[in-house]
Amino acid sequence: MGIKRKTQPDDSEKIRQLTIDYEKVTKEQKERIMALREENQELQKRLQSYEESRHAIAQALLDAERAGRAIIERAKEQAERVTREANEQKRKSEERVQQNTLLLQDLSNRCETILKGIEAELQPAPRSFSLGLVSSK
């Protein structure tokens, strides 16, 4: 019986020590699990923040692309309008130049006619006529 008694306290002590070790390991594991859960929650928050930022950046890029396309379209429309206006002004200027050229040609012809008339008036009378007048005297 002495052996049983000797082994029983040793067994009890071993069981008690195993229980203490088990509780210690269990407590450490629970603490580690809690720390990992907290870390996981923090990482989830950061991931959500990154996802929101990524979404905001993607939306900003889409908005910028749309705005860029709208600017290009407005610029094309304005260029077409300016080109149309310039062509219209060119056409009107060409018409005015043509009308003024015709007026100048008409004025030139009239001036030539007037000059020919003046020259004809200023030409001396034929000599034979003037001699005849001189001899009659």
XYZ file of N, CA, C and O in Angstrom:
548
model
N 0.778 -1.173 0.000
C 0.000 0.000 0.000
C 0.828 1.249 0.000
O 0.359 2.286 -0.402
N 1.948 1.075 0.489
C 2.837 2.225 0.521
C 3.168 2.702 -0.862
O 3.335 3.884 -1.099
N 3.203 1.800 -1.802
C 3.528 2.189 -3.163
C 2.356 2.938 -3.763
O 2.540 3.953 -4.397
N 1.168 2.472 -3.454
C 0.008 3.134 -4.000
C -0.098 4.548 -3.461
O -0.411 5.483 -4.178
N 0.150 4.661 -2.183
C 0.076 5.974 -1.612
C 1.131 6.887 -2.170
O 0.886 8.049 -2.407
N 2.272 6.336 -2.405
C 3.356 7.139 -2.918
C 3.044 7.563 -4.348
O 3.309 8.695 -4.733
N 2.486 6.681 -5.163
C 2.165 7.016 -6.528
C 0.936 7.901 -6.619
O 0.841 8.731 -7.495
N 0.029 7.753 -5.703
C -1.174 8.569 -5.761
C -0.840 10.043 -5.566
O -1.310 10.869 -6.322
N -0.086 10.404 -4.573
C 0.220 11.815 -4.448
C 1.024 12.281 -5.652
O 0.826 13.408 -6.125
N 1.887 11.470 -6.157
C 2.634 11.866 -7.346
C 1.690 12.018 -8.528
O 1.809 12.977 -9.297
N 0.771 11.099 -8.664
C -0.206 11.192 -9.751
C -1.076 12.429 -9.569
O -1.371 13.152 -10.519
N -1.500 12.682 -8.337
C -2.314 13.859 -8.075
C -1.520 15.122 -8.389
O -2.054 16.080 -8.952
N -0.266 15.101 -7.955
C 0.590 16.266 -8.235
C 0.782 16.433 -9.727
O 0.724 17.548 -10.242
N 0.993 15.353 -10.446
C 1.158 15.423 -11.905
C -0.110 15.932 -12.555
O -0.075 16.781 -13.442
N -1.243 15.422 -12.114
C -2.528 15.853 -12.680
C -2.734 17.326 -12.383
O -3.164 18.102 -13.228
N -2.434 17.722 -11.121
C -2.578 19.121 -10.760
C -1.642 19.984 -11.601
O -2.037 21.022 -12.121
N -0.432 19.579 -11.788
C 0.534 20.337 -12.585
C 0.098 20.367 -14.054
O 0.179 21.391 -14.713
N -0.386 19.224 -14.557
C -0.886 19.183 -15.928
C -2.081 20.124 -16.093
O -2.220 20.829 -17.082
N -2.957 20.125 -15.088
C -4.121 21.012 -15.136
C -3.663 22.467 -15.144
O -4.174 23.291 -15.911
N -2.696 22.811 -14.299
C -2.161 24.181 -14.267
C -1.530 24.533 -15.608
O -1.773 25.611 -16.173
N -0.727 23.625 -16.141
C -0.079 23.859 -17.443
C -1.126 24.002 -18.543
O -1.028 24.887 -19.394
N -2.138 23.134 -18.477
C -3.210 23.182 -19.485
C -3.960 24.513 -19.394
O -4.248 25.163 -20.399
N -4.287 24.929 -18.185
C -4.992 26.192 -17.995
C -4.121 27.361 -18.476
O -4.620 28.323 -19.062
N -2.827 27.285 -18.206
C -1.892 28.334 -18.635
C -1.851 28.401 -20.164
O -1.946 29.477 -20.757
N -1.723 27.237 -20.796
C -1.678 27.169 -22.259
C -3.006 27.652 -22.830
O -3.054 28.419 -23.794
N -4.107 27.217 -22.203
C -5.430 27.635 -22.662
C -5.586 29.144 -22.538
O -6.088 29.815 -23.448
N -5.145 29.706 -21.419
C -5.219 31.152 -21.215
C -4.377 31.876 -22.257
O -4.810 32.866 -22.849
N -3.154 31.412 -22.518
C -2.284 32.034 -23.527
C -2.918 31.960 -24.914
O -2.871 32.920 -25.679
N -3.508 30.791 -25.218
C -4.153 30.632 -26.519
C -5.357 31.559 -26.657
O -5.578 32.166 -27.699
N -6.140 31.686 -25.571
C -7.281 32.607 -25.604
C -6.803 34.043 -25.805
O -7.388 34.795 -26.586
N -5.741 34.412 -25.081
C -5.197 35.763 -25.242
C -4.675 35.967 -26.670
O -4.887 37.022 -27.274
N -4.023 34.977 -27.199
C -3.500 35.062 -28.578
C -4.657 35.162 -29.568
O -4.608 35.949 -30.513
N -5.709 34.371 -29.347
C -6.893 34.422 -30.217
C -7.518 35.808 -30.155
O -7.881 36.390 -31.177
N -7.627 36.358 -28.928
C -8.209 37.689 -28.786
C -7.333 38.735 -29.502
O -7.855 39.629 -30.180
N -6.017 38.609 -29.338
C -5.103 39.555 -30.006
C -5.225 39.432 -31.525
O -5.256 40.441 -32.240
N -5.327 38.206 -32.010
C -5.474 37.985 -33.454
C -6.810 38.511 -33.959
O -6.891 39.080 -35.058
N -7.867 38.364 -33.147
C -9.172 38.906 -33.538
C -9.112 40.430 -33.632
O -9.634 41.035 -34.567
N -8.481 41.051 -32.641
C -8.341 42.514 -32.663
C -7.516 42.950 -33.884
O -7.861 43.920 -34.569
N -6.421 42.235 -34.117
C -5.585 42.552 -35.284
C -6.377 42.356 -36.577
O -6.304 43.173 -37.504
N -7.168 41.288 -36.627
C -8.004 41.019 -37.802
C -9.016 42.148 -38.005
O -9.227 42.603 -39.125
N -9.638 42.591 -36.911
C -10.595 43.698 -37.013
C -9.899 44.974 -37.527
O -10.442 45.686 -38.372
N -8.732 45.252 -37.006
C -7.979 46.433 -37.449
C -7.611 46.312 -38.930
O -7.752 47.267 -39.693
N -7.164 45.136 -39.318
C -6.825 44.919 -40.731
C -8.067 45.029 -41.616
O -7.995 45.571 -42.730
N -9.211 44.546 -41.131
C -10.462 44.661 -41.883
C -10.838 46.132 -42.066
O -11.267 46.543 -43.144
N -10.670 46.931 -40.995
C -10.951 48.366 -41.093
C -10.023 49.027 -42.114
O -10.464 49.845 -42.926
N -8.744 48.691 -42.046
C -7.783 49.272 -42.993
C -8.107 48.846 -44.424
O -8.045 49.652 -45.350
N -8.471 47.559 -44.580
C -8.834 47.064 -45.901
C -10.062 47.802 -46.423
O -10.103 48.221 -47.583
N -11.052 48.000 -45.569
C -12.252 48.736 -45.975
C -11.886 50.159 -46.378
O -12.381 50.684 -47.376
N -11.007 50.781 -45.596
C -10.568 52.146 -45.914
C -9.869 52.181 -47.268
O -10.118 53.076 -48.090
N -9.004 51.184 -47.525
C -8.323 51.113 -48.827
C -9.314 50.882 -49.957
O -9.190 51.458 -51.037
N -10.301 50.031 -49.701
C -11.323 49.760 -50.720
C -12.111 51.029 -51.033
O -12.401 51.329 -52.190
N -12.455 51.781 -49.986
C -13.182 53.035 -50.197
C -12.321 54.031 -50.973
O -12.800 54.709 -51.876
N -11.045 54.090 -50.618
C -10.121 54.982 -51.337
C -9.984 54.551 -52.785
O -9.989 55.388 -53.691
N -9.859 53.252 -52.999
C -9.738 52.739 -54.364
C -10.985 53.085 -55.168
O -10.904 53.540 -56.307
N -12.143 52.908 -54.537
C -13.403 53.236 -55.213
C -13.463 54.735 -55.526
O -13.861 55.125 -56.628
N -13.068 55.557 -54.564
C -13.093 57.010 -54.774
C -12.134 57.408 -55.893
O -12.463 58.256 -56.738
N -10.961 56.800 -55.918
C -9.980 57.106 -56.966
C -10.504 56.656 -58.330
O -10.404 57.388 -59.318
N -11.083 55.472 -58.372
C -11.640 54.972 -59.638
C -12.752 55.893 -60.124
O -12.827 56.228 -61.313
N -13.606 56.339 -59.207
C -14.690 57.253 -59.575
C -14.128 58.589 -60.045
O -14.613 59.163 -61.025
N -13.102 59.066 -59.372
C -12.471 60.333 -59.772
C -11.863 60.207 -61.163
O -11.958 61.142 -61.978
N -11.244 59.075 -61.444
C -10.674 58.860 -62.776
C -11.768 58.829 -63.838
O -11.615 59.415 -64.923
N -12.868 58.166 -63.539
C -13.983 58.139 -64.486
C -14.542 59.542 -64.713
O -14.813 59.939 -65.849
N -14.692 60.284 -63.622
C -15.194 61.660 -63.736
C -14.232 62.519 -64.547
O -14.656 63.322 -65.386
N -12.947 62.347 -64.298
C -11.940 63.116 -65.036
C -11.970 62.747 -66.519
O -11.842 63.625 -67.387
N -12.136 61.472 -66.807
C -12.214 61.039 -68.205
C -13.443 61.644 -68.881
O -13.360 62.154 -70.010
N -14.589 61.607 -68.185
C -15.805 62.214 -68.744
C -15.615 63.714 -68.960
O -16.007 64.250 -70.001
N -15.030 64.366 -67.974
C -14.796 65.812 -68.092
C -13.846 66.104 -69.243
O -14.055 67.059 -70.007
N -12.820 65.291 -69.389
C -11.887 65.465 -70.493
C -12.568 65.313 -71.844
O -12.341 66.111 -72.763
N -13.411 64.301 -71.943
C -14.152 64.101 -73.193
C -15.076 65.279 -73.473
O -15.207 65.720 -74.613
N -15.734 65.784 -72.425
C -16.639 66.929 -72.598
C -15.860 68.170 -73.035
O -16.303 68.917 -73.920
N -14.695 68.376 -72.452
C -13.862 69.521 -72.834
C -13.429 69.400 -74.289
O -13.484 70.373 -75.053
N -13.020 68.206 -74.673
C -12.598 67.991 -76.064
C -13.768 68.235 -77.013
O -13.612 68.880 -78.055
N -14.941 67.743 -76.636
C -16.122 67.930 -77.491
C -16.469 69.408 -77.617
O -16.749 69.891 -78.713
N -16.441 70.133 -76.493
C -16.727 71.576 -76.549
C -15.679 72.301 -77.382
O -16.010 73.225 -78.136
N -14.422 71.903 -77.252
C -13.358 72.537 -78.024
C -13.557 72.285 -79.521
O -13.356 73.198 -80.344
N -13.955 71.060 -79.876
C -14.221 70.759 -81.283
C -15.374 71.599 -81.804
O -15.295 72.148 -82.914
N -16.443 71.692 -81.004
C -17.596 72.493 -81.424
C -17.207 73.958 -81.587
O -17.604 74.610 -82.558
N -16.415 74.460 -80.645
C -15.992 75.854 -80.731
C -15.089 76.066 -81.945
O -15.214 77.071 -82.652
N -14.201 75.120 -82.210
C -13.324 75.227 -83.378
C -14.147 75.230 -84.666
O -13.860 76.005 -85.587
N -15.160 74.366 -84.724
C -16.025 74.336 -85.907
C -16.773 75.658 -86.067
O -16.891 76.186 -87.171
N -17.267 76.205 -84.944
C -17.986 77.478 -84.994
C -17.054 78.602 -85.451
O -17.401 79.394 -86.325
N -15.855 78.637 -84.900
C -14.884 79.670 -85.282
C -14.522 79.529 -86.753
O -14.428 80.527 -87.478
N -14.346 78.291 -87.199
C -14.018 78.054 -88.613
C -15.162 78.510 -89.508
O -14.926 79.164 -90.541
N -16.408 78.174 -89.133
C -17.563 78.627 -89.925
C -17.622 80.145 -89.983
O -17.832 80.731 -91.044
N -17.440 80.790 -88.830
C -17.484 82.255 -88.797
C -16.367 82.859 -89.644
O -16.591 83.835 -90.363
N -15.179 82.276 -89.553
C -14.050 82.777 -90.341
C -14.317 82.602 -91.832
O -14.024 83.503 -92.635
N -14.867 81.457 -92.213
C -15.187 81.230 -93.625
C -16.254 82.204 -94.108
O -16.185 82.699 -95.240
N -17.236 82.486 -93.249
C -18.284 83.445 -93.607
C -17.690 84.852 -93.771
O -18.003 85.558 -94.734
N -16.825 85.225 -92.852
C -16.163 86.535 -92.970
C -15.290 86.587 -94.217
O -15.258 87.613 -94.906
N -14.621 85.505 -94.527
C -13.787 85.452 -95.733
C -14.661 85.621 -96.972
O -14.329 86.390 -97.885
N -15.787 84.908 -96.998
C -16.696 85.013 -98.141
C -17.190 86.440 -98.305
O -17.182 86.992 -99.405
N -17.598 87.064 -97.198
C -18.085 88.438 -97.263
C -16.981 89.387 -97.721
O -17.220 90.301 -98.518
N -15.777 89.172 -97.212
C -14.644 90.019 -97.619
C -14.355 89.855 -99.110
O -14.094 90.851 -99.810
N -14.406 88.616 -99.587
C -14.174 88.380 -101.010
C -15.254 89.053 -101.853
O -14.951 89.624 -102.920
N -16.504 89.021 -101.371
C -17.585 89.697 -102.091
C -17.337 91.207 -102.123
O -17.502 91.849 -103.173
N -16.932 91.783 -100.986
C -16.654 93.222 -100.947
C -15.491 93.573 -101.862
O -15.521 94.587 -102.570
N -14.454 92.747 -101.859
C -13.307 92.991 -102.734
C -13.755 92.947 -104.191
O -13.367 93.807 -105.005
N -14.576 91.961 -104.524
C -15.060 91.837 -105.901
C -15.910 93.058 -106.275
O -15.744 93.626 -107.360
N -16.804 93.472 -105.381
C -17.640 94.646 -105.663
C -16.775 95.900 -105.798
O -16.975 96.706 -106.720
N -15.824 96.046 -104.907
C -14.953 97.227 -104.976
C -14.068 97.197 -106.215
O -13.781 98.241 -106.801
N -13.642 96.012 -106.630
C -12.852 95.888 -107.860
C -13.688 96.327 -109.054
O -13.197 97.069 -109.928
N -14.951 95.898 -109.097
C -15.842 96.316 -110.183
C -16.048 97.834 -110.163
O -16.029 98.493 -111.216
N -16.246 98.395 -108.977
C -16.405 99.846 -108.857
C -15.159 100.581 -109.325
O -15.242 101.589 -110.046
N -14.006 100.059 -108.929
C -12.749 100.694 -109.347
C -12.568 100.600 -110.858
O -12.100 101.555 -111.501
N -12.926 99.465 -111.453
C -12.828 99.333 -112.913
C -13.768 100.316 -113.594
O -13.400 100.967 -114.580
N -14.981 100.442 -113.047
C -15.939 101.393 -113.608
C -15.412 102.821 -113.485
O -15.471 103.600 -114.450
N -14.868 103.146 -112.301
C -14.305 104.481 -112.117
C -13.119 104.709 -113.050
O -12.971 105.806 -113.615
N -12.304 103.692 -113.210
C -11.154 103.813 -114.108
C -11.624 104.068 -115.536
O -11.078 104.938 -116.237
N -12.641 103.303 -115.963
C -13.171 103.502 -117.329
C -13.757 104.911 -117.475
O -13.542 105.574 -118.494
N -14.469 105.365 -116.493
C -15.064 106.704 -116.554
C -13.980 107.779 -116.572
O -14.072 108.770 -117.311
N -12.947 107.548 -115.760
C -11.839 108.521 -115.757
C -11.157 108.560 -117.119
O -10.795 109.644 -117.617
N -10.958 107.392 -117.699
C -10.339 107.354 -119.034
C -11.207 108.088 -120.047
O -10.696 108.856 -120.881
N -12.496 107.875 -119.980
C -13.419 108.563 -120.888
C -13.333 110.075 -120.689
O -13.268 110.847 -121.658
N -13.319 110.508 -119.454
C -13.230 111.935 -119.150
C -11.905 112.489 -119.649
O -11.848 113.560 -120.279
N -10.802 111.742 -119.409
C -9.486 112.199 -119.862
C -9.425 112.287 -121.387
O -8.853 113.247 -121.944
N -10.004 111.321 -122.073
C -10.018 111.359 -123.537
C -10.811 112.572 -124.015
O -10.426 113.245 -124.974
N -11.916 112.859 -123.334
C -12.711 114.029 -123.693
C -11.926 115.305 -123.465
O -11.952 116.240 -124.293
N -11.220 115.369 -122.357
C -10.411 116.555 -122.056
C -9.302 116.692 -123.082
O -9.033 117.786 -123.593
N -8.636 115.587 -123.402
C -7.554 115.617 -124.383
C -8.071 116.062 -125.752
O -7.423 116.839 -126.467
N -9.244 115.569 -126.084
C -9.830 115.948 -127.369
C -10.135 117.440 -127.372
O -9.964 118.132 -128.384
N -10.573 117.966 -126.297
C -10.891 119.386 -126.208
C -9.628 120.219 -126.233
O -9.626 121.336 -126.736
N -8.583 119.668 -125.677
C -7.345 120.447 -125.597
C -6.482 120.323 -126.854
O -5.524 121.082 -126.984
N -6.795 119.465 -127.741
C -5.983 119.310 -128.954
C -6.134 120.571 -129.808
O -7.223 121.111 -129.936
N -5.023 121.011 -130.354
C -5.104 122.218 -131.196
C -5.902 121.925 -132.464
O -5.968 120.805 -132.928
N -6.480 122.967 -132.979
C -7.243 122.835 -134.217
C -6.302 122.473 -135.339
O -5.130 122.818 -135.309
N -6.803 121.809 -136.363
C -5.916 121.432 -137.474
C -5.292 122.690 -138.064
O -5.886 123.747 -138.154
N -4.038 122.619 -138.583
C -3.268 123.746 -139.102
C -3.916 124.320 -140.354
O -3.829 125.520 -140.597
N -4.447 123.480 -141.112
C -5.039 124.005 -142.329
C -6.152 124.982 -142.020
O -6.316 125.987 -142.692
N -6.893 124.711 -140.981
C -7.974 125.609 -140.600
C -7.388 126.914 -140.082
O -7.836 127.994 -140.426
N -6.385 126.822 -139.279
C -5.819 128.049 -138.755
C -5.124 128.841 -139.856
O -5.117 130.053 -139.825
N -4.560 128.205 -140.846
C -3.934 128.942 -141.939
C -4.975 129.671 -142.755
O -4.775 130.784 -143.208
N -6.061 128.991 -142.932
C -7.120 129.612 -143.678
C -7.609 130.866 -142.977
O -7.976 131.837 -143.605
N -7.662 130.854 -141.773
C -8.101 132.019 -141.024
C -7.074 133.138 -141.101
O -7.411 134.291 -141.235
N -5.836 132.724 -141.095
C -4.772 133.729 -141.158
C -4.746 134.341 -142.561
O -4.561 135.547 -142.731
N -4.910 133.569 -143.615
C -4.885 134.121 -144.960
C -6.090 134.968 -145.278
O -6.026 135.840 -146.090
N -7.176 134.770 -144.644
C -8.326 135.592 -144.922
C -8.133 136.996 -144.344
O -8.806 137.904 -144.759
N -7.301 137.131 -143.554
C -7.142 138.440 -142.968
C -6.480 139.339 -143.875
O -5.911 139.749 -144.561
